mmCIF file of C-alpha atoms in Angstrom:
data_model
loop_
_atom_site.group_PDB
_atom_site.id
_atom_site.type_symbol
_atom_site.label_atom_id
_atom_site.label_comp_id
_atom_site.label_asym_id
_atom_site.label_seq_id
_atom_site.Cartn_x
_atom_site.Cartn_y
_atom_site.Cartn_z
ATOM 1 C CA MET A 1 0.254 -0.137 0.059
ATOM 2 C CA SER A 2 3.103 2.338 0.785
ATOM 3 C CA LEU A 3 4.415 1.471 -2.704
ATOM 4 C CA LYS A 4 1.347 1.728 -4.181
ATOM 5 C CA LYS A 5 0.795 5.699 -2.080
ATOM 6 C CA ILE A 6 4.703 6.005 -3.507
ATOM 7 C CA MET A 7 3.770 5.957 -7.164
ATOM 8 C CA VAL A 8 -0.004 7.663 -7.126
ATOM 9 C CA ALA A 9 2.160 10.703 -5.627
ATOM 10 C CA SER A 10 5.067 10.693 -8.249
ATOM 11 C CA THR A 11 3.096 10.489 -10.671
ATOM 12 C CA ALA A 12 0.292 13.003 -9.861
ATOM 13 C CA LEU A 13 3.466 15.126 -9.756
ATOM 14 C CA CYS A 14 5.152 14.708 -12.922
ATOM 15 C CA ILE A 15 1.300 15.776 -14.357
ATOM 16 C CA LEU A 16 1.449 18.840 -12.577
ATOM 17 C CA LEU A 17 5.221 19.398 -13.903
ATOM 18 C CA LEU A 18 4.396 18.762 -17.351
ATOM 19 C CA ILE A 19 1.001 21.550 -17.254
ATOM 20 C CA TYR A 20 3.323 23.972 -15.773
ATOM 21 C CA LEU A 21 5.971 23.481 -19.228
ATOM 22 C CA ILE A 22 3.844 22.970 -21.518
ATOM 23 C CA PRO A 23 2.627 26.859 -22.394
ATOM 24 C CA SER A 24 -1.049 27.446 -22.820
ATOM 25 C CA ASN A 25 -0.930 28.675 -26.385
ATOM 26 C CA GLY A 26 1.717 29.631 -28.854
ATOM 27 C CA GLU A 27 1.194 32.946 -28.218
ATOM 28 C CA GLU A 28 2.366 33.444 -24.473
ATOM 29 C CA PHE A 29 5.434 31.429 -25.376
ATOM 30 C CA LYS A 30 6.615 33.766 -28.004
ATOM 31 C CA PHE A 31 5.293 36.850 -25.474
ATOM 32 C CA LYS A 32 7.595 36.040 -22.903
ATOM 33 C CA GLU A 33 10.309 34.971 -25.004
ATOM 34 C CA LYS A 34 10.227 38.447 -26.331
ATOM 35 C CA ASN A 35 10.411 40.260 -23.035
ATOM 36 C CA VAL A 36 13.386 38.215 -22.234
ATOM 37 C CA THR A 37 15.022 38.806 -25.638
ATOM 38 C CA TYR A 38 14.342 43.200 -25.222
ATOM 39 C CA VAL A 39 15.694 43.376 -21.496
ATOM 40 C CA GLN A 40 19.467 41.638 -22.003
ATOM 41 C CA ASN A 41 19.820 43.683 -25.881
ATOM 42 C CA ASN A 42 18.551 47.141 -24.322
ATOM 43 C CA THR A 43 21.340 49.534 -22.295
ATOM 44 C CA LYS A 44 20.142 53.229 -20.963
ATOM 45 C CA GLU A 45 21.798 55.925 -22.390
ATOM 46 C CA THR A 46 21.913 59.585 -21.420
ATOM 47 C CA ILE A 47 19.220 62.317 -22.540
ATOM 48 C CA TYR A 48 17.892 65.777 -21.999
ATOM 49 C CA LEU A 49 14.526 66.270 -21.768
ATOM 50 C CA LEU A 50 12.165 68.852 -19.859
ATOM 51 C CA ASP A 51 11.148 68.808 -16.382
ATOM 52 C CA LYS A 52 8.280 69.870 -14.805
ATOM 53 C CA ASN A 53 10.151 73.562 -14.173
ATOM 54 C CA ASP A 54 11.105 73.469 -17.967
ATOM 55 C CA TYR A 55 14.603 72.545 -17.341
ATOM 56 C CA VAL A 56 16.170 70.915 -20.298
ATOM 57 C CA ALA A 57 17.351 68.381 -17.571
ATOM 58 C CA ARG A 58 19.673 64.948 -18.220
ATOM 59 C CA THR A 59 18.112 61.494 -17.582
ATOM 60 C CA SER A 60 18.394 58.405 -18.713
ATOM 61 C CA ILE A 61 16.447 55.996 -21.290
ATOM 62 C CA ALA A 62 17.265 52.230 -22.565
ATOM 63 C CA THR A 63 18.456 52.254 -26.345
ATOM 64 C CA CYS A 64 19.370 49.762 -28.230
ATOM 65 C CA ASN A 65 22.827 47.615 -27.395
ATOM 66 C CA CYS A 66 23.900 48.627 -31.283
ATOM 67 C CA ASP A 67 26.843 50.947 -32.634
ATOM 68 C CA VAL A 68 26.808 54.545 -31.742
ATOM 69 C CA ARG A 69 24.802 55.969 -34.942
ATOM 70 C CA ASP A 70 21.845 54.155 -34.191
ATOM 71 C CA LYS A 71 21.934 54.968 -30.400
ATOM 72 C CA ALA A 72 21.988 58.661 -31.629
ATOM 73 C CA ARG A 73 18.851 58.219 -33.965
ATOM 74 C CA GLU A 74 16.967 55.754 -30.533
ATOM 75 C CA LEU A 75 17.855 59.165 -28.137
ATOM 76 C CA THR A 76 16.560 61.416 -31.149
ATOM 77 C CA GLU A 77 13.226 59.693 -31.277
ATOM 78 C CA GLY A 78 12.927 59.794 -27.314
ATOM 79 C CA LEU A 79 13.283 63.676 -27.452
ATOM 80 C CA ILE A 80 10.546 63.477 -30.203
ATOM 81 C CA ILE A 81 7.053 64.194 -28.740
ATOM 82 C CA GLY A 82 4.970 61.270 -28.925
ATOM 83 C CA GLY A 83 7.946 59.378 -30.804
ATOM 84 C CA LYS A 84 8.671 56.329 -31.139
ATOM 85 C CA LYS A 85 10.081 55.985 -27.679
ATOM 86 C CA SER A 86 7.175 58.188 -25.632
ATOM 87 C CA ASP A 87 6.434 55.207 -23.414
ATOM 88 C CA ILE A 88 9.350 55.111 -21.494
ATOM 89 C CA ILE A 89 10.192 58.205 -20.927
ATOM 90 C CA PRO A 90 10.382 59.020 -17.158
ATOM 91 C CA SER A 91 7.862 60.291 -15.385
ATOM 92 C CA GLY A 92 8.336 64.203 -14.441
ATOM 93 C CA PHE A 93 9.964 64.068 -18.349
ATOM 94 C CA ARG A 94 8.756 65.195 -21.321
ATOM 95 C CA SER A 95 10.225 65.404 -25.359
ATOM 96 C CA ILE A 96 11.346 69.140 -26.716
ATOM 97 C CA ILE A 97 10.433 68.090 -30.578
ATOM 98 C CA PRO A 98 7.410 68.880 -32.238
ATOM 99 C CA PRO A 99 5.002 65.265 -32.628
ATOM 100 C CA ALA A 100 5.008 65.171 -37.019
ATOM 101 C CA VAL A 101 9.288 65.421 -36.818
ATOM 102 C CA SER A 102 11.033 62.733 -38.466
ATOM 103 C CA ILE A 103 14.733 61.505 -39.116
ATOM 104 C CA LEU A 104 15.711 61.428 -42.464
ATOM 105 C CA ALA A 105 19.078 60.433 -41.664
ATOM 106 C CA VAL A 106 22.061 60.203 -39.305
ATOM 107 C CA GLU A 107 25.284 60.010 -40.229
ATOM 108 C CA LEU A 108 28.526 59.826 -38.370
ATOM 109 C CA VAL A 109 31.841 60.509 -39.568
ATOM 110 C CA GLU A 110 35.322 61.656 -37.497
ATOM 111 C CA GLY A 111 33.260 62.679 -33.669
ATOM 112 C CA THR A 112 30.899 64.892 -36.248
ATOM 113 C CA LEU A 113 27.592 63.631 -36.200
ATOM 114 C CA THR A 114 25.132 65.248 -38.467
ATOM 115 C CA ILE A 115 21.182 63.988 -38.421
ATOM 116 C CA ASP A 116 18.747 65.283 -41.116
ATOM 117 C CA PHE A 117 15.592 66.285 -39.564
ATOM 118 C CA SER A 118 12.041 67.144 -41.935
ATOM 119 C CA ARG A 119 10.276 70.818 -42.178
ATOM 120 C CA ASP A 120 9.080 70.100 -38.920
ATOM 121 C CA LEU A 121 11.648 70.570 -37.244
ATOM 122 C CA LEU A 122 10.397 74.283 -37.534
ATOM 123 C CA ASP A 123 7.765 73.956 -36.035
ATOM 124 C CA VAL A 124 8.471 74.311 -32.758
ATOM 125 C CA ASN A 125 7.315 76.683 -30.123
ATOM 126 C CA PRO A 126 8.523 79.634 -29.503
ATOM 127 C CA LYS A 127 9.627 79.363 -26.757
ATOM 128 C CA TYR A 128 11.189 76.121 -26.520
ATOM 129 C CA GLU A 129 13.329 76.415 -29.434
ATOM 130 C CA GLU A 130 17.144 77.109 -28.314
ATOM 131 C CA LYS A 131 15.522 75.051 -26.010
ATOM 132 C CA MET A 132 15.413 72.467 -28.360
ATOM 133 C CA ILE A 133 18.516 73.303 -29.782
ATOM 134 C CA GLU A 134 20.260 71.901 -26.440
ATOM 135 C CA ALA A 135 18.482 69.375 -26.110
ATOM 136 C CA ILE A 136 19.554 67.752 -29.192
ATOM 137 C CA VAL A 137 23.132 68.248 -29.203
ATOM 138 C CA TYR A 138 23.875 67.588 -25.279
ATOM 139 C CA THR A 139 21.953 64.308 -25.126
ATOM 140 C CA LEU A 140 24.388 63.097 -28.564
ATOM 141 C CA THR A 141 27.087 64.859 -27.983
ATOM 142 C CA SER A 142 26.727 61.837 -24.243
ATOM 143 C CA LEU A 143 27.104 59.377 -26.515
ATOM 144 C CA ASP A 144 30.565 57.556 -26.722
ATOM 145 C CA GLY A 145 32.459 59.162 -30.135
ATOM 146 C CA ILE A 146 30.473 62.199 -30.497
ATOM 147 C CA ASP A 147 32.085 65.168 -30.076
ATOM 148 C CA ASN A 148 29.908 67.496 -32.794
ATOM 149 C CA VAL A 149 26.176 67.676 -34.280
ATOM 150 C CA ARG A 150 25.224 69.336 -37.749
ATOM 151 C CA ILE A 151 21.715 69.849 -37.516
ATOM 152 C CA LEU A 152 20.055 69.762 -41.135
ATOM 153 C CA VAL A 153 16.208 70.705 -41.860
ATOM 154 C CA GLU A 154 15.385 68.212 -45.339
ATOM 155 C CA GLY A 155 19.367 68.690 -46.406
ATOM 156 C CA GLU A 156 20.303 71.948 -45.818
ATOM 157 C CA ALA A 157 21.719 73.230 -42.047
ATOM 158 C CA LEU A 158 20.247 75.300 -39.480
ATOM 159 C CA ASN A 159 22.434 78.146 -39.247
ATOM 160 C CA LYS A 160 19.876 79.896 -37.234
ATOM 161 C CA LEU A 161 17.348 79.680 -35.306
ATOM 162 C CA PRO A 162 14.121 81.632 -37.345
ATOM 163 C CA LYS A 163 11.352 82.107 -34.872
ATOM 164 C CA MET A 164 14.327 84.356 -32.416
ATOM 165 C CA ASP A 165 16.523 84.993 -35.569
ATOM 166 C CA LYS A 166 19.639 84.235 -33.374
ATOM 167 C CA ALA A 167 22.493 82.889 -35.397
ATOM 168 C CA LEU A 168 23.829 78.834 -34.871
ATOM 169 C CA ASP A 169 27.002 77.595 -35.994
ATOM 170 C CA VAL A 170 26.597 74.771 -38.205
ATOM 171 C CA VAL A 171 28.155 72.514 -35.882
ATOM 172 C CA LEU A 172 27.726 72.277 -32.225
ATOM 173 C CA ASP A 173 28.987 70.929 -29.100
ATOM 174 C CA LYS A 174 27.957 71.794 -25.373
ATOM 175 C CA SER A 175 30.053 75.145 -25.275
ATOM 176 C CA ILE A 176 26.679 77.048 -27.031
ATOM 177 C CA GLY A 177 25.544 76.449 -23.392
ATOM 178 C CA ILE A 178 22.026 74.851 -21.349
ATOM 179 C CA ASN A 179 19.699 76.811 -19.186
ATOM 180 C CA LYS A 180 21.537 80.196 -19.741
ATOM 181 C CA VAL A 181 22.019 82.486 -17.372
ATOM 182 C CA TYR A 182 23.869 86.583 -17.786
ATOM 183 C CA ALA A 183 24.606 88.112 -14.854
ATOM 184 C CA LEU A 184 26.547 91.099 -17.100
ATOM 185 C CA THR A 185 27.508 94.353 -16.494
ATOM 186 C CA SER A 186 28.854 94.689 -19.527
ATOM 187 C CA PRO A 187 29.899 93.147 -23.377
ATOM 188 C CA LYS A 188 33.076 92.489 -22.539
ATOM 189 C CA ASP A 189 35.270 90.381 -21.349
ATOM 190 C CA VAL A 190 32.364 87.967 -21.702
ATOM 191 C CA ILE A 191 33.291 84.166 -19.717
ATOM 192 C CA SER A 192 30.642 80.859 -19.331
ATOM 193 C CA TYR A 193 31.071 78.129 -17.487
ATOM 194 C CA THR A 194 28.929 74.947 -16.448
ATOM 195 C CA VAL A 195 27.305 74.097 -13.226
ATOM 196 C CA TYR A 196 25.262 71.164 -12.704
ATOM 197 C CA TYR A 197 22.360 71.256 -9.809
ATOM 198 C CA VAL A 198 19.864 68.925 -8.116
ATOM 199 C CA SER A 199 16.237 68.389 -8.501
ATOM 200 C CA LYS A 200 14.450 66.138 -7.651
ATOM 201 C CA ASN A 201 10.505 64.006 -8.532
ATOM 202 C CA SER A 202 9.950 60.919 -7.228
ATOM 203 C CA ASP A 203 14.165 60.803 -7.164
ATOM 204 C CA TYR A 204 17.042 63.223 -7.576
ATOM 205 C CA TYR A 205 18.348 63.998 -10.915
ATOM 206 C CA TYR A 206 21.309 67.610 -12.293
ATOM 207 C CA VAL A 207 20.216 70.154 -14.510
ATOM 208 C CA PRO A 208 22.559 72.078 -15.961
ATOM 209 C CA VAL A 209 22.988 76.051 -16.199
ATOM 210 C CA THR A 210 25.416 78.429 -18.168
ATOM 211 C CA LYS A 211 26.501 81.405 -16.646
ATOM 212 C CA TYR A 212 28.118 83.268 -18.315
ATOM 213 C CA VAL A 213 29.751 86.750 -16.163
ATOM 214 C CA ASN A 214 32.340 88.993 -16.761
ATOM 215 C CA ASN A 215 34.966 87.551 -14.810
ATOM 216 C CA VAL A 216 37.837 87.229 -17.573
ATOM 217 C CA GLY A 217 41.400 85.616 -15.552
ATOM 218 C CA SER A 218 38.995 83.603 -12.952
ATOM 219 C CA ASP A 219 39.599 80.286 -12.909
ATOM 220 C CA LYS A 220 36.952 78.904 -13.864
ATOM 221 C CA ILE A 221 37.066 75.585 -11.008
ATOM 222 C CA LYS A 222 36.975 77.529 -8.306
ATOM 223 C CA LEU A 223 34.180 79.131 -9.966
ATOM 224 C CA ILE A 224 32.040 76.101 -9.873
ATOM 225 C CA ILE A 225 33.038 74.962 -7.025
ATOM 226 C CA ASN A 226 32.113 78.470 -5.686
ATOM 227 C CA SER A 227 29.236 78.115 -7.445
ATOM 228 C CA LEU A 228 27.770 74.887 -5.631
ATOM 229 C CA ALA A 229 28.864 76.029 -2.334
ATOM 230 C CA THR A 230 26.991 78.542 -2.195
ATOM 231 C CA SER A 231 23.915 78.351 0.127
ATOM 232 C CA PHE A 232 21.761 80.011 -2.216
ATOM 233 C CA THR A 233 20.957 78.949 -5.422
ATOM 234 C CA TYR A 234 19.201 81.533 -7.935
ATOM 235 C CA GLU A 235 16.547 79.467 -8.065
ATOM 236 C CA SER A 236 14.548 77.508 -5.352
ATOM 237 C CA ASN A 237 13.562 74.969 -7.637
ATOM 238 C CA LEU A 238 16.791 74.343 -7.850
ATOM 239 C CA MET A 239 19.708 72.524 -5.209
ATOM 240 C CA SER A 240 23.375 71.908 -4.170
ATOM 241 C CA PHE A 241 24.049 69.626 -1.735
ATOM 242 C CA LEU A 242 27.576 70.781 -1.292
ATOM 243 C CA ASN A 243 28.338 72.043 2.784
ATOM 244 C CA SER A 244 28.222 76.121 2.152
ATOM 245 C CA ASP A 245 31.471 75.880 4.503
ATOM 246 C CA VAL A 246 33.484 73.302 1.832
ATOM 247 C CA GLU A 247 36.711 75.254 1.034
ATOM 248 C CA LEU A 248 39.366 73.778 -2.019
ATOM 249 C CA LEU A 249 42.423 74.420 -0.600
ATOM 250 C CA ASP A 250 43.611 73.728 -3.808
ATOM 251 C CA TYR A 251 43.506 71.466 -7.436
ATOM 252 C CA LYS A 252 45.929 69.366 -10.093
ATOM 253 C CA LEU A 253 45.311 69.391 -13.418
ATOM 254 C CA ASP A 254 47.036 66.792 -15.358
ATOM 255 C CA ASN A 255 46.043 65.554 -18.570
ATOM 256 C CA ASP A 256 43.239 64.107 -18.865
ATOM 257 C CA SER A 257 42.521 63.885 -14.569
ATOM 258 C CA ILE A 258 41.840 66.522 -11.921
ATOM 259 C CA SER A 259 42.323 65.915 -8.162
ATOM 260 C CA LEU A 260 40.573 68.478 -5.715
ATOM 261 C CA ASN A 261 42.106 68.436 -2.320
ATOM 262 C CA PHE A 262 39.243 70.063 -0.113
ATOM 263 C CA ASN A 263 38.778 70.551 3.914
ATOM 264 C CA ASP A 264 37.111 68.397 5.871
ATOM 265 C CA MET A 265 33.418 69.718 5.533
ATOM 266 C CA ILE A 266 33.350 68.280 2.448
ATOM 267 C CA LEU A 267 32.896 64.908 4.074
ATOM 268 C CA ASP A 268 29.121 63.834 4.949
ATOM 269 C CA ASP A 269 30.647 62.023 7.815
ATOM 270 C CA ILE A 270 34.163 62.610 9.158
ATOM 271 C CA GLY A 271 34.531 59.373 11.041
ATOM 272 C CA LYS A 272 33.700 56.872 7.743
ATOM 273 C CA ASN A 273 35.268 59.597 4.869
ATOM 274 C CA ASN A 274 32.043 59.932 2.867
ATOM 275 C CA ILE A 275 30.989 62.184 -0.003
ATOM 276 C CA LEU A 276 27.580 62.707 -0.426
ATOM 277 C CA GLU A 277 26.777 61.174 -4.121
ATOM 278 C CA GLU A 278 24.961 64.094 -5.261
ATOM 279 C CA VAL A 279 28.516 66.208 -4.693
ATOM 280 C CA ILE A 280 30.211 63.873 -6.034
ATOM 281 C CA TYR A 281 27.853 63.781 -9.576
ATOM 282 C CA THR A 282 27.681 67.605 -9.400
ATOM 283 C CA ILE A 283 30.975 68.747 -9.363
ATOM 284 C CA CYS A 284 32.010 65.303 -11.742
ATOM 285 C CA LEU A 285 29.218 66.796 -14.275
ATOM 286 C CA SER A 286 30.517 69.618 -14.066
ATOM 287 C CA LEU A 287 33.913 69.442 -14.240
ATOM 288 C CA GLU A 288 32.998 67.226 -17.132
ATOM 289 C CA ASP A 289 31.232 69.886 -19.409
ATOM 290 C CA ASN A 290 33.850 72.108 -19.245
ATOM 291 C CA PHE A 291 37.013 70.379 -19.132
ATOM 292 C CA ASP A 292 38.219 67.151 -21.335
ATOM 293 C CA VAL A 293 38.788 64.902 -18.488
ATOM 294 C CA LYS A 294 38.205 61.332 -17.719
ATOM 295 C CA GLU A 295 38.555 60.672 -13.981
ATOM 296 C CA VAL A 296 38.040 62.882 -10.991
ATOM 297 C CA THR A 297 39.698 62.267 -7.816
ATOM 298 C CA PHE A 298 38.685 63.610 -4.383
ATOM 299 C CA THR A 299 40.725 64.343 -1.079
ATOM 300 C CA ALA A 300 40.199 65.955 2.056
ATOM 301 C CA ASN A 301 43.054 67.234 3.621
ATOM 302 C CA ASN A 302 45.586 65.648 0.900
ATOM 303 C CA GLU A 303 44.006 62.307 2.044
ATOM 304 C CA LYS A 304 42.425 60.672 -0.866
ATOM 305 C CA ILE A 305 38.573 60.035 -0.798
ATOM 306 C CA SER A 306 37.638 58.581 -3.336
ATOM 307 C CA THR A 307 38.732 58.495 -7.882
ATOM 308 C CA ILE A 308 35.377 58.263 -9.664
ATOM 309 C CA SER A 309 35.918 57.258 -13.059
ATOM 310 C CA LEU A 310 33.349 60.077 -15.362
ATOM 311 C CA LYS A 311 32.787 56.923 -17.834
ATOM 312 C CA MET A 312 30.682 55.653 -15.166
ATOM 313 C CA LEU A 313 27.897 58.025 -13.987
ATOM 314 C CA ASP A 314 25.133 56.619 -15.415
#
């Protein structure tokens, strides 16, 4: 009787296992397999979208695990309102390129990406015309292998913003600035530098602001740190987590790396030698936009805390 019970139980278990393994229909099995493939073959890349405050802000979306030219096309699709990537735009952000726009061609030659749009690109709301160019340029030059961007409209170079009647260089890079702020007392001796601040939806994200000031001869690295350490930011919805008592004691710029030596106020916890992630990101992203560097080392009173590879910032 015991042997019989064991055989019955074993048979029932085998039947249940077969029912579990065999899909109820071909479509369900195919759908599951397709989902697994999608997850395995996609990576995340940086994209600059409008946030709730109309800043062009840094976030990321999934793209194909493909070459840089195809990634550039996919990211640009993410910038188009209602485009092919609209279903994966992060909450709290929105696209900026007019919805009827088509990407006619994408070509990459020696670090310069040429992207050709349909004429609908010119139908952008005048309020967002300059921000749209900023979003395109900052998004595409965030990809490894793309240093500059040429924007065409049906084969012709876009050399000005038609609604603002503002001239554009034929070849663009991040020197065009983003979320621009002018604090000028004179049209002479103007310099610019870009600082990344923190904002928040459900999570923290980063907003670059290019500042134009009369400060020829000023040290840009010190300007960046001082801007982040100031207790008051020019807009209440942009934050900096850098303590206002932080002091940059000295620094060393060596080829593609920067070593920054602060006082102890750079540390979130002196006992554990920790630096807040938001502080690391705002400093590193700001330095990356202003200098051709790949690595930042943080020290406090000459004691090394950490070295950050800018390529690893997501």
